Amino acid sequence: MGTFIGKPIKRREDARFLKGAGRYTDDIKLPKMTQSAFVRSPYAHAKIVRIDTTNARNMAGVVAIYTAEDGCGEYGVPCGWQVNFKNGETMREPKHPLLAKDKIRHLGEAVAIVIAETLEQARDAAEMVEVDYEPLPAVTDPQKAMDSGAPLVHDEWPDNAAFDWCIGNDRAEVEAALASAHHVTEMEYRNQRLAPNAIEPRSYIADYDVNAGKWTLYTSTQNPHLIRLLLCAFVLGIPEHKVRVLSYDVGGGFGSKIYHYTEEALLTWVSKEIGRPVKWTSDRSEAFLTDAHGRDHVVKSKMGFDKDGKIVAHLTDEYCALGAYLSTFAPAVPTYLHGTLFQGVYTTPLIHLNVTAPFTHTVAVDAYRGAGRPEATYLLERIISKAAKEMNMDPAEIRFKNFIPPFDGVNEPGYQTQVALQYDSGNYEAVLKRGLEMLGYEEFRKEQEEARRNGKLLGVGISTYIEGCGIAPSAVVGSLGARAGLYEVGAVRVQPTGKVSVFTGTHSHGQGHETVFAQFVADKLGIDMADVEIEHGDTDQVAFGMGTYGSRSLAVGGSAIIKSVEKVLEKGAKIAAHKLEAAEEDLEYAEGKWTVKGTDKSVSFGDVSLTAYVPHDYPEGLEPGLDFSSFYDPTNFTYPFGTHIAVVEVDSDTGKVHLKRFLACDDVGNVMNPMIVDGQIQGGVVQGVGQALLEEVVYDEVGQMLSGSYMEYAMPRADDVPMIETDRTVTPCPHNPLGVKGAGEAGAIGSTPAVVNAVVDALSHLGVTDIQMPLTPQRVWKAMHA
Amino acid sequence: MNISITINGKLVTHDIEPRISLSHFLREHLDLTGTHIGCDTSGCGACTVTLDGQAVKSCTVLAVQADGSEVTTIEGMAQGDQMHPIQEAFREHHGLQCGFCTPGMVMTAADILKNNPNPTEEEIRHGLEGNFCRCTGYHNIVKSIQHAAEQMKA
Ligand code: FES
Ligand code: FES
């Protein structure tokens, strides 16, 4: 701990949010700004026969209307990750046009954009655009999409597969081990499709300045630089240095605001055409139809055990939906962010995962909080609990039996998995022990027995997860198909007065970077937090960074900043030595000043800063200034882990699940601000509970969405969940300077299987072994009465 | 149509289209952008304001319906630099992350505490039922409101 590191410092971003003074994109109004509305397809799959905009153009306030005919961004929006077929064939990569031309491939695909003076006028005119469609049969289920004769999403290929992929040991070897296993547990289910639902809908304003020949794009993104690059170099072919992307306050992302969406490119194009700023803010219905979704895997899995309950082999086949077009990181999610976590926290010697990833007549599926890792964790944690029941073992006992033994990555090497990764450090037994202690597991089992005798359905579920954060190094992710690097940039600009501006390429949309980053910078420099300001979300201010997702900001972005802090101190020491007429080796730095060891001669950080910018009496040959920028490319991922435990009671009459307690003991490495880490865990847990009990995007047979509003798509509300009891162990990351791992996704990864395990446990004496998520009262009741 | 509403203590008179919602009126015509739109269909609570002392979802109230009424938005909660005890409590207990649901949460909390100065955890959760937060898992929002209740009694 330092003065600030490790302390629950209150957030400096809060005051503006609490006063209603946040600056979200939709809050911004520019002079002469126009508004826009989209004309979207009411069909999932259709031919566009005719578009007539004549009547719409004559409506009051209409400035312009564009369709694909107008030639906007003909290259379309690109995909940022390439996963090829197992046989070496290249990934099938369709063009993703900004406006549909000839054919519709998912419900809500945009056909035209209407620009008007006011939003009401734009919407009114959009309704007057006439489009004739010829509806075609659609396929929305990833497994059915691979049936022969399934409707094709893209006619240029003979079937719907974008790619297939496998990872792990030789399939035949895994099958043989399963054939000779003492016991085999099987599962078949769907990891259902989810809508991320950040409460702030996506919003964009594009502003072309005719005189300067420059664009400003205000956008609700997690990822400003990548948006600029994709927009300029791939979609519109405009010069990158003429575009400024700004994302001030962003109201939650959870993955859905990582991607480069067609709307932001189209608005950028439109703004130049009309020579005025143009805004579009999604409404909630459009968000359901057009924000990238998460999950949607159809899973078939087998896990083999020896007679002691040790896992001997694991084989899984999955169909993973990609949607109609490939979203920015979509191919990575069911593959490298998913299959690589199939080791879990267990010593499983043989693993094989096969993934078939088809196009479907739905909106794209991409990373959603956890991205591939929740799906892997759900499978592992459900199947091992199911196996325990089948083998008459306690679910905690079977886990203890299979855990990878503790290793710190310093004295012991990292743990090499069967699925490509090397874990950095871990102590999985410790978090499970602590989790059981938090609950009072033995006591609970007695209470449960008693409750059962009284006809009450009480259950406990355990999940012991691991996840991979801050994916890197760039060369490795490049070899896995990423078309981007995954380093981060961090600059420290010391002002002449010793005040410090920090520039980070990560982006904060709820995580509290402005506070946390200032905490460790102030500590490392030995200055007051008030003297440190964190800047992000402006591509004109910050060098090319990679944004925030995958719980990477502190582990990767924080490390880049630390590198710059070190450079500041190194140069500062040279200036201090000159001022103190001492040798650099004789100086020590603490509490914001350099002191000649063993004396009271010292010079402050502020004095050195001023000298750097007023270099009159200055070391010879040294450049003026105290301003450094660094790029940090990690040597490995980080691997947080933890134990989540859910206690539920099921209403025997209605099947309604009541989540009574939720306990989480997580290990995210060193903790900079425990208040914020706990908040991240609590929020993540509840999102995971949402998947377990409430949430599902449902498309019907023809590709209509049956869950397109808050009336049908249920998310956790305050009275659906209890307080989330948290604790932690600390196993530092051995390979980054702060020893941090990442906390943004852990909650959502660990919690879902804990809840489902608890419900199945509550009903196990009724013969229930599995229930399809979400565990709605109807499904639970049916399972109880099957 | 001509309407007059007292908003955060100031009388505002405007000529507006009858179909304009109160939330839209506040944001687009008065630049009071602290009132957020998360769904526009009364599902999320981000747009909550008080209308004659009662919490309402301003996306489902027409501005003309508020004619002659008193409206308080999030911008009307703090007295200059002095935040309202509920706002203070949210800050103290990390009751917000991205901040988007926050104005609605604070306004709803004010309503809960006005009607019930000593709410139980269950009553608070019940009172928040109409407000989504996708970030916090509600844990710290509930704690913030509990803390605010204590402060406001003191
Ligand atoms: S915007 Fe009014 S309830 Fe969602
Ligand atoms: S703080 Fe982000 S939605 Fe509540």
Coordinates of N, CA and C in Angstrom, one line a residue, chain A residues 330-511:
Chain A
A330 N -15.7 -10.5 -33.7 CA -16.5 -11.6 -33.6 C -15.8 -13.0 -33.7
P331 N -14.9 -13.2 -34.7 CA -14.3 -14.5 -34.9 C -13.5 -14.9 -33.7
A332 N -13.0 -14.0 -32.9 CA -12.1 -14.3 -31.8 C -12.9 -14.9 -30.6
V333 N -14.2 -14.5 -30.5 CA -14.9 -14.7 -29.3 C -15.2 -16.2 -29.0
P334 N -15.7 -17.0 -30.0 CA -15.9 -18.4 -29.7 C -14.7 -19.3 -29.9
T335 N -13.6 -18.6 -30.2 CA -12.4 -19.4 -30.5 C -11.3 -19.1 -29.5
Y336 N -10.5 -18.1 -29.8 CA -9.3 -17.8 -28.9 C -9.6 -17.2 -27.6
L337 N -10.8 -16.6 -27.4 CA -11.2 -16.1 -26.1 C -12.0 -17.2 -25.4
H338 N -12.2 -18.3 -26.0 CA -13.2 -19.3 -25.4 C -12.5 -20.6 -25.3
G339 N -12.0 -21.2 -26.4 CA -11.4 -22.5 -26.3 C -10.1 -22.5 -25.4
T340 N -9.4 -21.4 -25.4 CA -8.2 -21.3 -24.6 C -8.4 -21.3 -23.1
L341 N -9.7 -21.3 -22.7 CA -10.0 -21.3 -21.3 C -10.6 -22.7 -20.9
F342 N -10.5 -23.7 -21.8 CA -11.1 -25.0 -21.5 C -10.3 -25.8 -20.5
Q343 N -9.1 -25.3 -20.1 CA -8.4 -26.0 -19.0 C -9.1 -25.7 -17.7
G344 N -9.7 -24.5 -17.6 CA -10.3 -24.0 -16.3 C -9.2 -24.0 -15.3
V345 N -9.5 -24.4 -14.1 CA -8.6 -24.5 -13.0 C -8.2 -25.9 -12.7
Y346 N -8.4 -26.8 -13.6 CA -8.2 -28.2 -13.4 C -7.0 -28.8 -14.2
T347 N -6.6 -29.9 -13.8 CA -5.4 -30.6 -14.4 C -5.8 -31.5 -15.6
T348 N -7.0 -31.3 -16.1 CA -7.4 -32.1 -17.2 C -6.3 -32.4 -18.2
P349 N -5.9 -33.7 -18.4 CA -4.8 -34.0 -19.3 C -5.1 -34.0 -20.8
L350 N -6.4 -34.2 -21.1 CA -6.7 -34.3 -22.5 C -8.0 -33.4 -22.8
I351 N -7.9 -32.5 -23.8 CA -9.0 -31.6 -24.0 C -9.1 -31.4 -25.6
H352 N -10.3 -31.5 -26.0 CA -10.5 -31.1 -27.4 C -11.8 -30.3 -27.6
L353 N -11.7 -29.2 -28.2 CA -12.9 -28.4 -28.5 C -13.0 -28.2 -30.0
N354 N -14.2 -28.5 -30.6 CA -14.4 -28.2 -32.0 C -15.5 -27.1 -32.1
V355 N -15.3 -26.1 -32.9 CA -16.3 -25.0 -33.1 C -16.6 -24.9 -34.5
T356 N -17.9 -24.8 -34.8 CA -18.4 -24.5 -36.1 C -19.1 -23.2 -36.0
A357 N -18.7 -22.2 -36.8 CA -19.2 -20.8 -36.6 C -19.9 -20.3 -37.9
P358 N -21.2 -20.5 -37.9 CA -22.0 -20.1 -39.1 C -22.5 -18.6 -39.0
F359 N -22.8 -18.1 -40.2 CA -23.6 -16.9 -40.3 C -25.0 -17.3 -40.0
T360 N -25.8 -16.3 -39.5 CA -27.2 -16.5 -39.2 C -27.9 -15.2 -39.6
H361 N -29.2 -15.3 -39.8 CA -30.0 -14.1 -40.2 C -30.3 -13.4 -38.9
T362 N -29.3 -12.9 -38.2 CA -29.5 -12.2 -37.0 C -28.5 -11.1 -36.9
V363 N -28.6 -10.2 -36.0 CA -27.6 -9.2 -35.8 C -26.3 -9.9 -35.3
A364 N -25.2 -9.3 -35.5 CA -23.9 -9.9 -35.2 C -23.8 -10.3 -33.7
V365 N -23.0 -11.3 -33.5 CA -22.6 -11.7 -32.1 C -21.2 -11.3 -31.9
D366 N -20.8 -10.7 -30.9 CA -19.4 -10.3 -30.6 C -19.2 -10.4 -29.1
A367 N -18.1 -9.8 -28.6 CA -17.8 -9.9 -27.2 C -18.8 -9.2 -26.4
Y368 N -19.3 -9.8 -25.4 CA -20.2 -9.2 -24.3 C -19.6 -9.7 -23.0
R369 N -19.5 -8.7 -22.1 CA -18.8 -8.9 -20.8 C -18.3 -10.4 -20.5
G370 N -17.1 -10.6 -20.7 CA -16.4 -11.9 -20.5 C -16.0 -12.5 -21.8
A371 N -16.9 -12.4 -22.9 CA -16.5 -12.7 -24.2 C -15.9 -14.1 -24.4
G372 N -16.6 -15.1 -24.5 CA -16.1 -16.5 -24.7 C -15.7 -17.2 -23.4
R373 N -15.2 -16.4 -22.4 CA -14.8 -17.0 -21.2 C -16.0 -17.4 -20.3
P374 N -17.1 -16.5 -20.3 CA -18.3 -17.0 -19.5 C -18.8 -18.3 -20.1
E375 N -18.8 -18.4 -21.4 CA -19.3 -19.6 -22.0 C -18.5 -20.8 -21.7
A376 N -17.1 -20.7 -21.6 CA -16.2 -21.8 -21.2 C -16.5 -22.1 -19.8
T377 N -16.5 -21.1 -18.9 CA -16.7 -21.3 -17.5 C -18.0 -22.0 -17.2
Y378 N -19.1 -21.5 -17.9 CA -20.4 -22.1 -17.7 C -20.3 -23.6 -17.9
L379 N -19.7 -24.0 -19.0 CA -19.6 -25.4 -19.4 C -18.8 -26.2 -18.3
L380 N -17.6 -25.7 -18.0 CA -16.8 -26.4 -17.1 C -17.4 -26.6 -15.7
E381 N -18.0 -25.5 -15.2 CA -18.5 -25.4 -13.9 C -19.8 -26.2 -13.7
R382 N -20.6 -26.2 -14.8 CA -21.8 -27.0 -14.7 C -21.5 -28.5 -14.8
I383 N -20.6 -28.8 -15.8 CA -20.4 -30.3 -16.0 C -19.7 -30.9 -14.8
I384 N -18.8 -30.2 -14.2 CA -18.1 -30.8 -13.1 C -19.0 -31.0 -11.9
S385 N -20.0 -30.0 -11.7 CA -20.9 -30.2 -10.6 C -21.9 -31.3 -11.0
K386 N -22.2 -31.4 -12.2 CA -23.2 -32.5 -12.6 C -22.5 -33.9 -12.4
A387 N -21.2 -33.9 -12.7 CA -20.4 -35.1 -12.5 C -20.3 -35.5 -11.1
A388 N -20.1 -34.5 -10.2 CA -20.0 -34.8 -8.8 C -21.3 -35.5 -8.3
K389 N -22.4 -34.9 -8.7 CA -23.7 -35.5 -8.3 C -23.8 -36.9 -8.8
E390 N -23.5 -37.1 -10.1 CA -23.6 -38.5 -10.7 C -22.6 -39.5 -10.0
M391 N -21.5 -39.0 -9.5 CA -20.5 -39.9 -8.9 C -20.6 -39.8 -7.4
N392 N -21.7 -39.2 -6.9 CA -21.9 -39.1 -5.5 C -20.8 -38.5 -4.7
M393 N -20.3 -37.4 -5.3 CA -19.2 -36.7 -4.6 C -19.8 -35.3 -4.3
D394 N -19.1 -34.6 -3.3 CA -19.5 -33.3 -3.0 C -18.9 -32.4 -4.1
P395 N -19.6 -31.3 -4.5 CA -19.1 -30.5 -5.6 C -17.8 -29.7 -5.2
A396 N -17.6 -29.5 -3.9 CA -16.3 -28.9 -3.5 C -15.2 -29.9 -3.5
E397 N -15.5 -31.1 -3.1 CA -14.5 -32.1 -3.0 C -14.0 -32.5 -4.4
I398 N -14.9 -32.6 -5.4 CA -14.4 -32.9 -6.8 C -13.5 -31.8 -7.3
R399 N -13.8 -30.6 -6.9 CA -12.9 -29.5 -7.4 C -11.6 -29.5 -6.7
F400 N -11.6 -29.7 -5.4 CA -10.3 -29.8 -4.7 C -9.4 -30.9 -5.3
K401 N -10.0 -32.0 -5.7 CA -9.3 -33.1 -6.3 C -8.7 -32.8 -7.6
N402 N -9.3 -31.9 -8.4 CA -8.8 -31.6 -9.7 C -8.0 -30.3 -9.9
F403 N -7.9 -29.5 -8.8 CA -7.3 -28.2 -9.0 C -5.8 -28.3 -9.4
I404 N -5.4 -27.4 -10.2 CA -4.0 -27.2 -10.5 C -3.4 -26.7 -9.2
P405 N -2.3 -27.3 -8.7 CA -1.7 -26.9 -7.4 C -1.2 -25.4 -7.5
P406 N -1.1 -24.7 -6.4 CA -0.7 -23.3 -6.4 C 0.7 -23.1 -7.0
F407 N 0.8 -22.0 -7.7 CA 2.1 -21.6 -8.3 C 2.1 -20.1 -8.4
D408 N 3.3 -19.4 -8.2 CA 3.3 -18.0 -8.2 C 3.9 -17.3 -9.4
G409 N 4.4 -18.2 -10.3 CA 4.9 -17.6 -11.6 C 6.3 -17.0 -11.3
V410 N 6.8 -17.0 -10.1 CA 8.1 -16.5 -9.8 C 9.1 -17.6 -9.4
N411 N 8.7 -18.2 -8.3 CA 9.5 -19.4 -7.8 C 9.1 -20.7 -8.6
E412 N 7.8 -20.7 -8.9 CA 7.4 -21.9 -9.8 C 7.1 -21.2 -11.2
P413 N 7.3 -22.0 -12.2 CA 6.9 -21.5 -13.5 C 5.4 -21.3 -13.7
G414 N 4.9 -20.6 -14.7 CA 3.5 -20.6 -15.0 C 3.0 -21.9 -15.4
Y415 N 1.7 -22.1 -15.4 CA 1.1 -23.4 -15.7 C 0.8 -23.5 -17.2
Q416 N 1.4 -24.5 -17.9 CA 1.1 -24.7 -19.3 C -0.1 -25.5 -19.5
T417 N -1.1 -25.0 -20.2 CA -2.4 -25.7 -20.4 C -2.3 -26.5 -21.6
Q418 N -3.3 -27.4 -21.8 CA -3.5 -28.2 -23.0 C -4.0 -27.3 -24.2
V419 N -4.4 -26.1 -23.9 CA -5.1 -25.3 -24.9 C -4.4 -24.0 -25.1
A420 N -3.1 -24.1 -25.3 CA -2.2 -23.0 -25.8 C -1.7 -22.0 -24.7
L421 N -2.4 -21.8 -23.7 CA -2.0 -20.7 -22.8 C -1.1 -21.2 -21.7
Q422 N -0.3 -20.2 -21.1 CA 0.4 -20.4 -19.9 C -0.1 -19.5 -18.8
Y423 N -0.7 -20.1 -17.8 CA -1.3 -19.2 -16.7 C -0.1 -18.6 -16.0
D424 N -0.4 -17.3 -15.5 CA 0.7 -16.6 -14.9 C 1.0 -17.0 -13.4
S425 N -0.1 -17.0 -12.6 CA 0.0 -17.4 -11.2 C -1.4 -17.7 -10.7
G426 N -1.4 -18.6 -9.7 CA -2.8 -19.0 -9.2 C -2.7 -19.8 -8.0
N427 N -3.8 -19.6 -7.2 CA -3.9 -20.5 -6.0 C -5.4 -20.7 -5.8
Y428 N -5.9 -21.8 -6.6 CA -7.3 -22.0 -6.7 C -7.9 -22.6 -5.5
E429 N -7.1 -23.4 -4.7 CA -7.6 -24.0 -3.5 C -8.0 -22.9 -2.5
A430 N -7.1 -21.9 -2.4 CA -7.3 -20.9 -1.4 C -8.6 -20.1 -1.6
V431 N -9.0 -19.8 -2.8 CA -10.3 -19.1 -3.0 C -11.5 -19.9 -2.7
L432 N -11.4 -21.2 -3.0 CA -12.5 -22.1 -2.7 C -12.6 -22.3 -1.2
K433 N -11.5 -22.5 -0.6 CA -11.6 -22.6 0.9 C -12.2 -21.4 1.5
R434 N -11.7 -20.2 1.1 CA -12.3 -19.0 1.6 C -13.8 -18.8 1.3
G435 N -14.1 -19.2 0.1 CA -15.6 -19.1 -0.3 C -16.4 -20.0 0.6
L436 N -16.0 -21.2 0.8 CA -16.8 -22.1 1.6 C -16.9 -21.6 3.1
E437 N -15.8 -21.0 3.5 CA -15.8 -20.4 4.9 C -16.8 -19.3 5.0
M438 N -16.8 -18.4 3.9 CA -17.7 -17.3 4.0 C -19.1 -17.7 4.1
L439 N -19.4 -18.8 3.4 CA -20.8 -19.3 3.5 C -21.1 -20.1 4.8
G440 N -20.0 -20.8 5.3 CA -20.3 -21.8 6.4 C -20.9 -23.0 5.7
Y441 N -20.1 -23.6 4.8 CA -20.6 -24.7 3.9 C -21.2 -25.8 4.7
E442 N -20.5 -26.4 5.6 CA -20.9 -27.6 6.4 C -22.3 -27.3 7.0
E443 N -22.3 -26.1 7.7 CA -23.5 -25.7 8.4 C -24.7 -25.6 7.4
F444 N -24.4 -25.0 6.2 CA -25.4 -24.8 5.2 C -26.0 -26.2 4.8
R445 N -25.1 -27.1 4.6 CA -25.6 -28.5 4.2 C -26.6 -29.0 5.2
K446 N -26.3 -28.8 6.5 CA -27.3 -29.3 7.5 C -28.6 -28.5 7.4
E447 N -28.5 -27.2 7.3 CA -29.7 -26.4 7.1 C -30.5 -26.8 5.9
Q448 N -29.8 -27.2 4.9 CA -30.5 -27.6 3.6 C -31.3 -28.9 3.9
E449 N -30.7 -29.8 4.6 CA -31.3 -31.1 4.9 C -32.6 -30.8 5.7
E450 N -32.4 -30.0 6.7 CA -33.6 -29.6 7.5 C -34.7 -29.0 6.7
A451 N -34.3 -28.0 5.8 CA -35.2 -27.4 5.0 C -36.0 -28.3 4.1
R452 N -35.3 -29.3 3.6 CA -35.9 -30.3 2.7 C -36.9 -31.1 3.5
R453 N -36.6 -31.4 4.7 CA -37.6 -32.2 5.5 C -38.8 -31.3 5.7
N454 N -38.7 -30.0 5.6 CA -39.9 -29.1 5.8 C -40.5 -28.8 4.5
G455 N -40.0 -29.5 3.4 CA -40.6 -29.2 2.1 C -40.1 -28.0 1.4
K456 N -39.0 -27.4 1.9 CA -38.4 -26.2 1.2 C -37.3 -26.6 0.3
L457 N -37.2 -25.9 -0.8 CA -36.2 -26.3 -1.8 C -35.1 -25.3 -1.8
L458 N -34.1 -25.7 -1.0 CA -32.9 -24.8 -0.8 C -31.7 -25.5 -1.5
G459 N -30.9 -24.6 -2.2 CA -29.8 -25.2 -2.9 C -28.5 -24.3 -2.9
V460 N -27.4 -24.9 -3.0 CA -26.1 -24.1 -3.1 C -25.4 -24.5 -4.4
G461 N -24.8 -23.5 -5.0 CA -24.0 -23.8 -6.2 C -22.7 -23.2 -6.1
I462 N -21.7 -23.9 -6.6 CA -20.3 -23.4 -6.5 C -19.8 -23.3 -8.0
S463 N -18.9 -22.2 -8.1 CA -18.2 -22.1 -9.4 C -16.8 -21.6 -9.1
T464 N -15.8 -22.3 -9.7 CA -14.4 -21.9 -9.5 C -13.9 -21.6 -10.8
Y465 N -13.8 -20.3 -11.1 CA -13.5 -19.9 -12.5 C -12.1 -19.4 -12.6
I466 N -11.6 -19.4 -13.9 CA -10.4 -18.6 -14.2 C -10.7 -17.8 -15.5
E467 N -10.1 -16.7 -15.7 CA -10.3 -16.0 -17.0 C -9.0 -15.5 -17.4
G468 N -9.0 -15.0 -18.7 CA -7.8 -14.5 -19.3 C -8.0 -13.0 -19.6
C469 N -7.2 -12.1 -19.1 CA -7.4 -10.7 -19.3 C -6.2 -10.1 -20.0
G470 N -6.4 -8.9 -20.5 CA -5.3 -8.1 -21.1 C -4.6 -8.9 -22.1
I471 N -5.3 -9.4 -23.1 CA -4.7 -10.4 -24.0 C -3.6 -9.7 -24.8
A472 N -2.5 -10.5 -24.9 CA -1.2 -10.0 -25.4 C -0.2 -11.1 -25.4
P473 N 1.0 -11.0 -25.8 CA 1.6 -9.8 -26.6 C 1.0 -9.8 -28.0
S474 N 1.3 -8.6 -28.6 CA 0.7 -8.4 -29.9 C 1.2 -9.4 -30.9
A475 N 2.4 -9.9 -30.9 CA 2.9 -10.8 -31.8 C 2.1 -12.1 -31.7
V476 N 1.8 -12.5 -30.5 CA 1.0 -13.8 -30.3 C -0.4 -13.6 -30.8
V477 N -1.0 -12.5 -30.4 CA -2.4 -12.3 -30.9 C -2.5 -12.2 -32.4
G478 N -1.4 -11.6 -32.9 CA -1.3 -11.5 -34.4 C -1.3 -12.9 -35.0
S479 N -0.5 -13.8 -34.4 CA -0.4 -15.2 -35.0 C -1.7 -15.9 -34.8
L480 N -2.6 -15.4 -33.9 CA -3.9 -16.1 -33.7 C -4.9 -15.4 -34.6
G481 N -4.6 -14.4 -35.4 CA -5.5 -13.9 -36.3 C -5.9 -12.5 -36.1
A482 N -5.5 -11.8 -35.0 CA -5.8 -10.4 -34.7 C -5.2 -9.6 -35.8
R483 N -6.0 -8.6 -36.2 CA -5.4 -7.6 -37.2 C -5.0 -6.3 -36.5
A484 N -5.0 -6.4 -35.2 CA -4.5 -5.2 -34.5 C -3.5 -5.7 -33.4
G485 N -2.7 -4.7 -32.9 CA -1.9 -5.0 -31.8 C -2.7 -4.9 -30.5
L486 N -2.2 -5.4 -29.4 CA -2.9 -5.3 -28.2 C -2.0 -4.8 -27.1
Y487 N -1.2 -3.8 -27.4 CA -0.4 -3.0 -26.5 C -1.2 -1.9 -25.9
E488 N -0.6 -1.0 -25.2 CA -1.3 0.2 -24.8 C -0.3 1.3 -24.7
V489 N -0.8 2.6 -24.9 CA 0.0 3.7 -24.8 C -0.3 4.5 -23.5
G490 N 0.7 5.1 -22.9 CA 0.5 5.9 -21.7 C 1.5 7.0 -21.7
A491 N 1.1 8.3 -21.6 CA 2.0 9.4 -21.6 C 1.9 10.2 -20.3
V492 N 3.0 10.6 -19.8 CA 3.0 11.4 -18.6 C 3.7 12.8 -19.0
R493 N 2.9 13.8 -19.0 CA 3.4 15.1 -19.3 C 3.5 16.0 -18.0
V494 N 4.7 16.2 -17.5 CA 4.9 17.0 -16.3 C 4.9 18.5 -16.8
Q495 N 4.0 19.2 -16.2 CA 3.9 20.7 -16.6 C 5.0 21.4 -15.8
P496 N 5.4 22.6 -16.2 CA 6.5 23.4 -15.6 C 6.3 23.5 -14.1
T497 N 5.0 23.6 -13.7 CA 4.7 23.8 -12.2 C 4.7 22.5 -11.4
G498 N 5.0 21.4 -12.1 CA 5.0 20.1 -11.4 C 3.7 19.4 -11.4
K499 N 2.7 20.0 -12.0 CA 1.4 19.4 -12.1 C 1.5 18.4 -13.3
V500 N 0.7 17.3 -13.2 CA 1.0 16.2 -14.2 C -0.3 15.8 -15.0
S501 N -0.1 15.8 -16.3 CA -1.2 15.4 -17.1 C -0.9 14.0 -17.6
V502 N -1.8 13.1 -17.5 CA -1.5 11.7 -17.9 C -2.5 11.4 -19.1
F503 N -2.0 10.8 -20.2 CA -2.8 10.5 -21.3 C -2.8 9.0 -21.5
T504 N -4.0 8.4 -21.5 CA -4.1 7.0 -21.7 C -4.9 6.6 -22.9
G505 N -4.5 5.6 -23.6 CA -5.2 5.1 -24.7 C -6.4 4.2 -24.3
T506 N -6.5 3.9 -23.1 CA -7.7 3.1 -22.6 C -8.8 4.1 -22.5
H507 N -10.0 3.6 -22.3 CA -11.2 4.5 -22.2 C -12.1 4.1 -21.0
S508 N -12.5 5.0 -20.2 CA -13.3 4.7 -19.0 C -14.8 5.0 -19.3
H509 N -15.6 4.0 -19.1 CA -17.0 4.1 -19.2 C -17.7 3.5 -18.0
G510 N -17.2 3.9 -16.9 CA -17.8 3.4 -15.6 C -16.7 2.8 -14.7
Q511 N -15.5 2.6 -15.2 CA -14.5 1.9 -14.5 C -13.7 2.8 -13.5

